[in-house]
mmCIF file of C-alpha atoms in Angstrom:
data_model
loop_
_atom_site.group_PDB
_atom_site.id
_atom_site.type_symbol
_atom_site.label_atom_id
_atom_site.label_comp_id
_atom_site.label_asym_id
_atom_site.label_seq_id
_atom_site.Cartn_x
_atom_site.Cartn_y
_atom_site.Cartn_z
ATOM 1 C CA UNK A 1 11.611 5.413 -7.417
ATOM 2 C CA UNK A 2 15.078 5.622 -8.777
ATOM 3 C CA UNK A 3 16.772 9.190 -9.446
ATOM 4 C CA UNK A 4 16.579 8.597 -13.277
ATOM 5 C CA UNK A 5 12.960 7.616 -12.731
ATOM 6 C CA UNK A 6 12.538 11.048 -10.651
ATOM 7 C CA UNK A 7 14.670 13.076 -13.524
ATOM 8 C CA UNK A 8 11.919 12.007 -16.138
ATOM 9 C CA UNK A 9 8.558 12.062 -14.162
ATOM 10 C CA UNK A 10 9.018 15.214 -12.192
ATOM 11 C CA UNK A 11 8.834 17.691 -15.173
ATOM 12 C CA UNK A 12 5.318 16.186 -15.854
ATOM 13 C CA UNK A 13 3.966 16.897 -12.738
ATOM 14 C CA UNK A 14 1.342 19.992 -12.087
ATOM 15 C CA UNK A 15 2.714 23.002 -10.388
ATOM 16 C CA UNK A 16 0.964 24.117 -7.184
ATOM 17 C CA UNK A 17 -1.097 26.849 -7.319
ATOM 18 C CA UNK A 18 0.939 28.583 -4.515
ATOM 19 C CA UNK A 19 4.014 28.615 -6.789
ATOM 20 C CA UNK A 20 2.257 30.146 -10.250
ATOM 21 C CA UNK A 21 0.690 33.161 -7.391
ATOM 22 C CA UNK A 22 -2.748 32.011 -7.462
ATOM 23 C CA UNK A 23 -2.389 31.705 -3.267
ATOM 24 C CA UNK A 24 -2.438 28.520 -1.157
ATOM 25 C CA UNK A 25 -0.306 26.918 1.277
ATOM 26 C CA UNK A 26 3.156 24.960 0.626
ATOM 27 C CA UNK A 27 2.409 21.293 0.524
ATOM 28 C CA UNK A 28 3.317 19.302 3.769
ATOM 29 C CA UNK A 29 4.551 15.863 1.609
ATOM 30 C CA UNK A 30 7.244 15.369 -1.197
ATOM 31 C CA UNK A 31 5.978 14.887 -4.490
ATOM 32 C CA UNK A 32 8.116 11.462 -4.801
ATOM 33 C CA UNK A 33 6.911 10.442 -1.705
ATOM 34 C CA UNK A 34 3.184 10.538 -3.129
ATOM 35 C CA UNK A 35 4.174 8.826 -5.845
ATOM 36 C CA UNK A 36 5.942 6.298 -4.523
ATOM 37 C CA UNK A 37 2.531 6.134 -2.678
ATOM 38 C CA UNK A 38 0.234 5.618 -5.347
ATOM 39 C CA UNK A 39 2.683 3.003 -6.900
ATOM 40 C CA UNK A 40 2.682 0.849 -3.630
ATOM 41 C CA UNK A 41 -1.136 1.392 -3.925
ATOM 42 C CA UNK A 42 -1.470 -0.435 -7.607
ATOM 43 C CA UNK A 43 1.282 -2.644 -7.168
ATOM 44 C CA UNK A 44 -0.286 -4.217 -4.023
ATOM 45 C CA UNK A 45 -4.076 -3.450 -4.360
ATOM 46 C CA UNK A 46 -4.268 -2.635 -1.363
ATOM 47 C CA UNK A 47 -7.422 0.273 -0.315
ATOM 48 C CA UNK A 48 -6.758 3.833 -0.084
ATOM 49 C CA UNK A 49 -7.225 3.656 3.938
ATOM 50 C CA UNK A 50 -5.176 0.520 3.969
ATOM 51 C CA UNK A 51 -1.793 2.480 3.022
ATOM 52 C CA UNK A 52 0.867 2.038 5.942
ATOM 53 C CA UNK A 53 2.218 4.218 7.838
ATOM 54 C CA UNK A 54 5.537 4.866 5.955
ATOM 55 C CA UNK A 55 3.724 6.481 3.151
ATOM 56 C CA UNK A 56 2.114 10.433 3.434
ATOM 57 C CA UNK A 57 -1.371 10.439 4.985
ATOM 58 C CA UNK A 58 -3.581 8.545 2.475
ATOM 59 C CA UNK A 59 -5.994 11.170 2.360
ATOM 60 C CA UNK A 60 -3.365 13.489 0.969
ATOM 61 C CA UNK A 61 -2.400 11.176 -1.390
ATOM 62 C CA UNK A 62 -5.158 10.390 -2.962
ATOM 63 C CA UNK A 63 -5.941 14.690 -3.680
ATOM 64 C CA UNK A 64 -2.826 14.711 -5.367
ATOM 65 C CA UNK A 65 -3.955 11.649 -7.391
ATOM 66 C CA UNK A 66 -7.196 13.076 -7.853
ATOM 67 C CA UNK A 67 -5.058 16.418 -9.197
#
């Protein structure tokens, strides 16, 4: 994902819960990284499970999808 790309998708992205004060932990993996995730996962097809190993754990990835 390009900067520009980043500069107009990141605003429309939830906030964690830890940030508004309704507790939590910090999240481990980059917001851009997940979505770079989920974009390799519907430009390929490829399975959740199937994601490589460059890419945040898939199970991770697919809560913040499911979010």
């Amino acid at each position: 994902m390009s900067d520009a790309e980043w500069a107009v998708v990141r605003p429309l992205l939830p906030v964690p819960g830890w940030l508004r004060g309704r507790g939590g932990q910090p999240e481990a993996c980059c917001h851009r990284a997940m979505l770079d995730a989920i974009r390799y996962l519907v430009d390929n097809g490829t399975k959740w499970r199937a994601m490589p190993a460059d890419f945040p754990p898939w199970d991770r990835v697919y809560a913040f999808f499911r979010r």
